Every structure is written in structure tokens, then in C-alpha cells.
Short mmCIF file of C-alpha atoms in Angstrom, two decimals:
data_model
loop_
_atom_site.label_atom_id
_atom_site.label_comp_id
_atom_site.label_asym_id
_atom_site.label_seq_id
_atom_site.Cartn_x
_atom_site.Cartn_y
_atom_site.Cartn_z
CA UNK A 102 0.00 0.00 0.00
CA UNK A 103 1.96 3.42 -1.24
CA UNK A 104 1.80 5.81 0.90
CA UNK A 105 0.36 9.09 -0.27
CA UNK A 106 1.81 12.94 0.44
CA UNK A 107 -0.46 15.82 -0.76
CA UNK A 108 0.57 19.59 -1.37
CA UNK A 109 4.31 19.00 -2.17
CA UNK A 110 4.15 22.50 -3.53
CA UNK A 111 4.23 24.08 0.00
CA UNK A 112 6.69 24.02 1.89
CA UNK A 113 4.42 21.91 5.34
CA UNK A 114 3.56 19.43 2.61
CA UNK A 115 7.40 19.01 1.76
CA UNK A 116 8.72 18.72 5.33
CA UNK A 117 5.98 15.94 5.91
CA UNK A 118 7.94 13.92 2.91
CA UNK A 119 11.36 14.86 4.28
CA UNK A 120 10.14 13.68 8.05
CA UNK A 121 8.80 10.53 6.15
CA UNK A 122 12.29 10.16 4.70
CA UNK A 123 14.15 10.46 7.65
CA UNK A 124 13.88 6.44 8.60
CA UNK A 125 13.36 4.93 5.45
CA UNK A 126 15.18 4.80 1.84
CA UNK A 127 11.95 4.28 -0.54
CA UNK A 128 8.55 5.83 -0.33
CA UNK A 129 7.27 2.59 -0.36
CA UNK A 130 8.56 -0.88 0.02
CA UNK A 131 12.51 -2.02 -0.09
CA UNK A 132 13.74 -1.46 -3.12
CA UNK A 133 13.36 1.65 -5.43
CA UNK A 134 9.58 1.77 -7.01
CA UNK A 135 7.45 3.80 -9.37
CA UNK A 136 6.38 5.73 -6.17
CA UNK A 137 9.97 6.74 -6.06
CA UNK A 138 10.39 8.36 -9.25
#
């Protein structure tokens, strides 16, 4: 199940991506995905 991130055009709706990415390497899964891109 990808996880979704609205509003990446702002800067809240970036830092809740760059939080997200803090711990983890992908947006979804263990290796790199279309979700990625």
C-alpha cells in the first residue's frame, strides 16, 4: 500500500515527505519503485 503525500508544492507538505524520509530509503517498500520516481 503506497503511501500518499499531498501539497508538495508548499513548503508543510514538503517537510511531511522529508520527516517521512528520515527512517526509510523508498517511499514505499525495499527497493526503489514507481512511487519513487
Amino acid at each position: 500500500m503506497a503511501v500518499t503525500f499531498y501539497d508538495l508544492n508548499s513548503a508543510s507538505g514538503l517537510k511531511k515527505l522529508d520527516d517521512y524520509l528520515l527512517t526509510r530509503s523508498y517511499i514505499t517498500g525495499y527497493l526503489a519503485s514507481k512511487d519513487d520516481i
